[in-house]
PDB file of C-alpha atoms and ligand atoms in Angstrom:
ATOM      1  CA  UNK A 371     -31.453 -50.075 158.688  1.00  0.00           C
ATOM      2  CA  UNK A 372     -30.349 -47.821 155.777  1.00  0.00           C
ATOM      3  CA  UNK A 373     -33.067 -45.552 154.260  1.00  0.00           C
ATOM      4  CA  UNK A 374     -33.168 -47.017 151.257  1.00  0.00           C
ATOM      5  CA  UNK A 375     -34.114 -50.408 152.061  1.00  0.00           C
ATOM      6  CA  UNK A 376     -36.325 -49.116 154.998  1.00  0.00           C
ATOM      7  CA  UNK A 377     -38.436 -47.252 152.343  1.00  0.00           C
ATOM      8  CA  UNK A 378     -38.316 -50.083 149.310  1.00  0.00           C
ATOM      9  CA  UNK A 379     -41.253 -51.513 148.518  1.00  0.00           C
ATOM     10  CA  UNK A 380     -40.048 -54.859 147.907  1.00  0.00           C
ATOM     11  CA  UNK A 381     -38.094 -55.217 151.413  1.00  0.00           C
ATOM     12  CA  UNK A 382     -41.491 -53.726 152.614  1.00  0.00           C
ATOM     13  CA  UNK A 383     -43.041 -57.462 151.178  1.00  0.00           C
ATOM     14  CA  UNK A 384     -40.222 -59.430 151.817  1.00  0.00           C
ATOM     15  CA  UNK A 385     -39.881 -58.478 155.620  1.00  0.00           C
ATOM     16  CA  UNK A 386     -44.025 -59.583 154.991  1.00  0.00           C
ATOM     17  CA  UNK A 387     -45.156 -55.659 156.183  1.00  0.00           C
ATOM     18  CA  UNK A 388     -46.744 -55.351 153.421  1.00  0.00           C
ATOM     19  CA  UNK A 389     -49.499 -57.824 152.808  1.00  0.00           C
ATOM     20  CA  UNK A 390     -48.587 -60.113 149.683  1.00  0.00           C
ATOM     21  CA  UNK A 391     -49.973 -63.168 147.908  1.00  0.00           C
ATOM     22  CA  UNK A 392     -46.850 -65.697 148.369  1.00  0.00           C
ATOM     23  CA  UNK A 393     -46.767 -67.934 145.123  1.00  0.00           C
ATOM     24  CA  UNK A 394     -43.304 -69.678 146.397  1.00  0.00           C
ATOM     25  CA  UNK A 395     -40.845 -69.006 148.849  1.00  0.00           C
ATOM     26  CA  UNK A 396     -37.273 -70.143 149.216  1.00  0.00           C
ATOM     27  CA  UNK A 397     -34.473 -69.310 151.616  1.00  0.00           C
ATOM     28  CA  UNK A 398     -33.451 -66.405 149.473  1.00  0.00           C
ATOM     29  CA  UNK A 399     -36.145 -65.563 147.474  1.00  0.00           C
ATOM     30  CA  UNK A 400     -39.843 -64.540 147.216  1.00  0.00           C
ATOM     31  CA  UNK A 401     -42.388 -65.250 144.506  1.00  0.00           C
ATOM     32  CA  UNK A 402     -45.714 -62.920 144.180  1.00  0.00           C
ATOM     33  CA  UNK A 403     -47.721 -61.447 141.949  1.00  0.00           C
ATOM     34  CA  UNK A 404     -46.925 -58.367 140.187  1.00  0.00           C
ATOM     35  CA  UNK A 405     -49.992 -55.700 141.387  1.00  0.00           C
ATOM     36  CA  UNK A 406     -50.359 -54.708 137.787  1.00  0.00           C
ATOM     37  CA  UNK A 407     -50.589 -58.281 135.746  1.00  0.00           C
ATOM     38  CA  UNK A 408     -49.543 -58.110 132.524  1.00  0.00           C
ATOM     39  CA  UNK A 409     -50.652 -61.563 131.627  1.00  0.00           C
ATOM     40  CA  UNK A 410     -52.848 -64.168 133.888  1.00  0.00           C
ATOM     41  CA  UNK A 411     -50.303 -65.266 136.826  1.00  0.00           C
ATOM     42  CA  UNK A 412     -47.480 -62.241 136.094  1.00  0.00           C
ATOM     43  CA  UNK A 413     -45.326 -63.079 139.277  1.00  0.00           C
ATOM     44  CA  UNK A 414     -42.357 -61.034 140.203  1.00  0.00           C
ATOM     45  CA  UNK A 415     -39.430 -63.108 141.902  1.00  0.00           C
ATOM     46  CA  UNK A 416     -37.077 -61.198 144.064  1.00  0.00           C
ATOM     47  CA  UNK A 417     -34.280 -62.148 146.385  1.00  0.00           C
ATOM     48  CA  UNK A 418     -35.479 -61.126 150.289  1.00  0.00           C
ATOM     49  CA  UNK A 419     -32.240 -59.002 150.326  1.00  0.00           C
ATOM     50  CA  UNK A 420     -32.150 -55.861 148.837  1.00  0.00           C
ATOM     51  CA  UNK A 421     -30.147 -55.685 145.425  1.00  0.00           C
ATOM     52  CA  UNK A 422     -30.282 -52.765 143.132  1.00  0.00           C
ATOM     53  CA  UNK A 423     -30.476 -55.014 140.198  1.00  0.00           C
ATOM     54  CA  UNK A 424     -29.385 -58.121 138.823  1.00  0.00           C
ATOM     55  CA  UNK A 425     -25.753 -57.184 137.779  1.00  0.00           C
ATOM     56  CA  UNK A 426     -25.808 -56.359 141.647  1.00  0.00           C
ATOM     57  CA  UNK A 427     -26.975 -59.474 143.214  1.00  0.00           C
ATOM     58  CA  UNK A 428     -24.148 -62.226 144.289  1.00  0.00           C
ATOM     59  CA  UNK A 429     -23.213 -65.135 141.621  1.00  0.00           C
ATOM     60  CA  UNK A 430     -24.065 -67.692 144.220  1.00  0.00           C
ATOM     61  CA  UNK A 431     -27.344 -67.042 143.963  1.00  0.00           C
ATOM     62  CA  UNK A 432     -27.910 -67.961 140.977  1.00  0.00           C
ATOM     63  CA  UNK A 433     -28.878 -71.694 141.155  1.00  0.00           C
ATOM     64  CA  UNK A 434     -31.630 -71.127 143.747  1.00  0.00           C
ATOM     65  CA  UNK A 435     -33.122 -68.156 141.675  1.00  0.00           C
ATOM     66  CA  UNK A 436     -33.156 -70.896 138.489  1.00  0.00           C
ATOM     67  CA  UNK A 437     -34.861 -73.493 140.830  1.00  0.00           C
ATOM     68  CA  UNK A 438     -37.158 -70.558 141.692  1.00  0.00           C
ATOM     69  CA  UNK A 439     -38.446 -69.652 138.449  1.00  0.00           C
ATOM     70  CA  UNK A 440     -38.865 -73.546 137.654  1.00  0.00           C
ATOM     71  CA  UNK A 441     -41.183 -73.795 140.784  1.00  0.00           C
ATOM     72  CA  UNK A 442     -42.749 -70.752 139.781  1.00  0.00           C
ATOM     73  CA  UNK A 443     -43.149 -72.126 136.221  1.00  0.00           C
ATOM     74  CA  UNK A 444     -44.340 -74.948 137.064  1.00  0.00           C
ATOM     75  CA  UNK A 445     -47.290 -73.387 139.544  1.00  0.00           C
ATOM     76  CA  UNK A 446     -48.699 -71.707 136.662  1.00  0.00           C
ATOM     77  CA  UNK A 447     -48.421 -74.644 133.821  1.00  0.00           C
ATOM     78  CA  UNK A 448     -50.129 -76.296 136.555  1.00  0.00           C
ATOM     79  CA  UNK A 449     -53.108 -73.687 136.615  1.00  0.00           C
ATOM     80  CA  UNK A 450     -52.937 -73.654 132.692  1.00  0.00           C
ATOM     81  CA  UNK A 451     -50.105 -71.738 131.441  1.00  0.00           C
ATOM     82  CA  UNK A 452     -48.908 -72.864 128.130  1.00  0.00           C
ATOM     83  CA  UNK A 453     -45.588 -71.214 128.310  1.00  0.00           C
ATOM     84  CA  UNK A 454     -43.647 -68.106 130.087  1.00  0.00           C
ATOM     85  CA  UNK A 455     -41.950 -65.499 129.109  1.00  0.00           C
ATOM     86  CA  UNK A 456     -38.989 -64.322 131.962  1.00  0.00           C
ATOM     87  CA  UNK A 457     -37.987 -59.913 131.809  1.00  0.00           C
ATOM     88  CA  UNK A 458     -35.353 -58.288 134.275  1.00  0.00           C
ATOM     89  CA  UNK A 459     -35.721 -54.474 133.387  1.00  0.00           C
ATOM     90  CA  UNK A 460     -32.341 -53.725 134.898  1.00  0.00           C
ATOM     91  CA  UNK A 461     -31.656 -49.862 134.812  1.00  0.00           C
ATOM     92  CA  UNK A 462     -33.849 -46.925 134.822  1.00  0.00           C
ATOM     93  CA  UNK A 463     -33.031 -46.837 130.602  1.00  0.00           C
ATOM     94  CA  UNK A 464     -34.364 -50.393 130.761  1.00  0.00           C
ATOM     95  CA  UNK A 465     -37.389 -49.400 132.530  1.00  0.00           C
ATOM     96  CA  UNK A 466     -36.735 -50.525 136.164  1.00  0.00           C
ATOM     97  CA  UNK A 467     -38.885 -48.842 138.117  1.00  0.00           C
ATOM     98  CA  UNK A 468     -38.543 -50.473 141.368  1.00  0.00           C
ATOM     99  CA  UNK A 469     -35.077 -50.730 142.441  1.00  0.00           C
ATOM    100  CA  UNK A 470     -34.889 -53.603 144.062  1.00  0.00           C
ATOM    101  CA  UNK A 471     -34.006 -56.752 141.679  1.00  0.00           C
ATOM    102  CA  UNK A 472     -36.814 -58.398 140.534  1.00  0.00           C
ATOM    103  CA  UNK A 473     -37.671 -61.356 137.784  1.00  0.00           C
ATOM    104  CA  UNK A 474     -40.670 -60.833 135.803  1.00  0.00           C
ATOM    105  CA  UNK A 475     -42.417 -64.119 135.108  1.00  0.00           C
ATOM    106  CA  UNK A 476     -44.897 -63.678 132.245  1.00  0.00           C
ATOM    107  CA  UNK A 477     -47.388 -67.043 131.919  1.00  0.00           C
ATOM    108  CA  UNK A 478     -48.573 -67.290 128.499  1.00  0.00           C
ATOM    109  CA  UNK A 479     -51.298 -68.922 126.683  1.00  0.00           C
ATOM    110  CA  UNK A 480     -51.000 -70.260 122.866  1.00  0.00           C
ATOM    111  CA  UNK A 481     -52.458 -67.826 120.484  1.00  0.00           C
ATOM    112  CA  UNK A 482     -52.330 -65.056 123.129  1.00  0.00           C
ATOM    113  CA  UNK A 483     -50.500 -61.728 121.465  1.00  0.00           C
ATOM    114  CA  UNK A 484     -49.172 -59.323 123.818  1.00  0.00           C
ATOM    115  CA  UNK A 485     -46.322 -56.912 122.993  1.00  0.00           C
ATOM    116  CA  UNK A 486     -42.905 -56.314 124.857  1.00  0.00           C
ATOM    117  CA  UNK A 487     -42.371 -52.291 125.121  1.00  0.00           C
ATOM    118  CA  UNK A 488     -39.493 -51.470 125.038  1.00  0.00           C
ATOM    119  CA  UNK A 489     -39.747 -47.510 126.500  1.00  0.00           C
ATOM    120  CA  UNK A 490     -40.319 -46.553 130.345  1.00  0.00           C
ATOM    121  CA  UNK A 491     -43.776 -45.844 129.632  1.00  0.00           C
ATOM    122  CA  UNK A 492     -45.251 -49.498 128.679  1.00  0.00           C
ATOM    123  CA  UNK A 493     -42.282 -51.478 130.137  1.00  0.00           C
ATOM    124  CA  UNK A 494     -43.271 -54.695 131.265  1.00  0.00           C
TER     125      UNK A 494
HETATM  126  P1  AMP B 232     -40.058 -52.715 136.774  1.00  0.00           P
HETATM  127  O1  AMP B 232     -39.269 -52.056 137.890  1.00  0.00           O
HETATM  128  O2  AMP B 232     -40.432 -51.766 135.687  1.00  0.00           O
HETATM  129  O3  AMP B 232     -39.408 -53.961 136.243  1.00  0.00           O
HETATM  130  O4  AMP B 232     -41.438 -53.205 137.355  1.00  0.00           O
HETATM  131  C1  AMP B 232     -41.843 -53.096 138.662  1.00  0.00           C
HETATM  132  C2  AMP B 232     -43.091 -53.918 138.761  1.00  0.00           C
HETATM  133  O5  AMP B 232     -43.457 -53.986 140.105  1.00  0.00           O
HETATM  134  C3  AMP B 232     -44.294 -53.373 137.984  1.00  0.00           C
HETATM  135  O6  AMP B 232     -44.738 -54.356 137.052  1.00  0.00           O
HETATM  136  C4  AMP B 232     -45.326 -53.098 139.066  1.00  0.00           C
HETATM  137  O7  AMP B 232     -46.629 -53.403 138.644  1.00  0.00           O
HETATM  138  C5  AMP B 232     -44.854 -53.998 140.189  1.00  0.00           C
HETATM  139  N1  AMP B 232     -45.197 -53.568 141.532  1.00  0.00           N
HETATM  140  C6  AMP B 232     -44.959 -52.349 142.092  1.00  0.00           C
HETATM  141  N2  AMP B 232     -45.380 -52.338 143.376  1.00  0.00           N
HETATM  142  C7  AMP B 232     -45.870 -53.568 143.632  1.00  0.00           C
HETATM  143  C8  AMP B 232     -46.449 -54.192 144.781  1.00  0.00           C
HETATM  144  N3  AMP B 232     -46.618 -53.531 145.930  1.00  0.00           N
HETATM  145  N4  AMP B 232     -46.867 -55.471 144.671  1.00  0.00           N
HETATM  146  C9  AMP B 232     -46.716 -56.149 143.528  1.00  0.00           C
HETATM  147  N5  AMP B 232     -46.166 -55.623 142.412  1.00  0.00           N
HETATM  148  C10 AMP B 232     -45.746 -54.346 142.459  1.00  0.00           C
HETATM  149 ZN1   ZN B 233     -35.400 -53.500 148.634  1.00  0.00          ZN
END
């Protein structure tokens, strides 16, 4: 296996050797939620194969990863989410940290002010 998936944190979860909470799972993908929650039920969606980023992940992916974030959407309106928010840092200028793709999922609640950063420091 090449080093750089070997050492990635998200392959680490998706090949389940790290210990994860699994929100939803779907052939290609793998809902869970993000260690640091910016909001109740902040869930990161990533495919189980190791992408860079978004730009880097194939086209025919695309539908399952929209049917993904409806399933995970509808998890958390189900547990009382009003609404979502969806961020894909994509690019260390963007704020990726992690580079692996990955889908933030942001649940949010009426009358509930949080702020999108836009520097490395505060990224979501
Ligand atoms: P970014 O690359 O900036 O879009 O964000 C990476 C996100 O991954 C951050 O929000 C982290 O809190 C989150 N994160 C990093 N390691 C883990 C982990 N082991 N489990 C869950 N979330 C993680
Ligand atoms: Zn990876």
């Amino acid at each position: 296996m090449a080093k750089e998936k070997e050492e990635c944190i998200f392959c680490k979860i998706a090949r389940k050797e790290i210990p994860a909470e699994i929100v939803y799972e779907s052939e290609n993908f793998i809902a869970f939620p993000d260690v640091n929650p910016k909001t109740k039920g902040h869930t990161l969606i990533i495919p189980k194969k190791h992408y860079e980023n978004l730009v880097e992940m194939p086209d025919i992916l695309g539908n399952e990863l929209i049917e993904t974030i409806k399933k995970v959407a509808e998890i958390r309106f189900k547990q009382g989410a009003d609404g979502f928010n969806i961020v894909v840092n994509t690019g260390e200028a963007a704020g990726q940290i992690v580079m692996h793709a990955h889908i933030h999922i942001l649940p949010r609640k009426k009358k509930e002010k949080i702020q999108f950063p836009c520097d490395t420091e505060n990224n979501v």
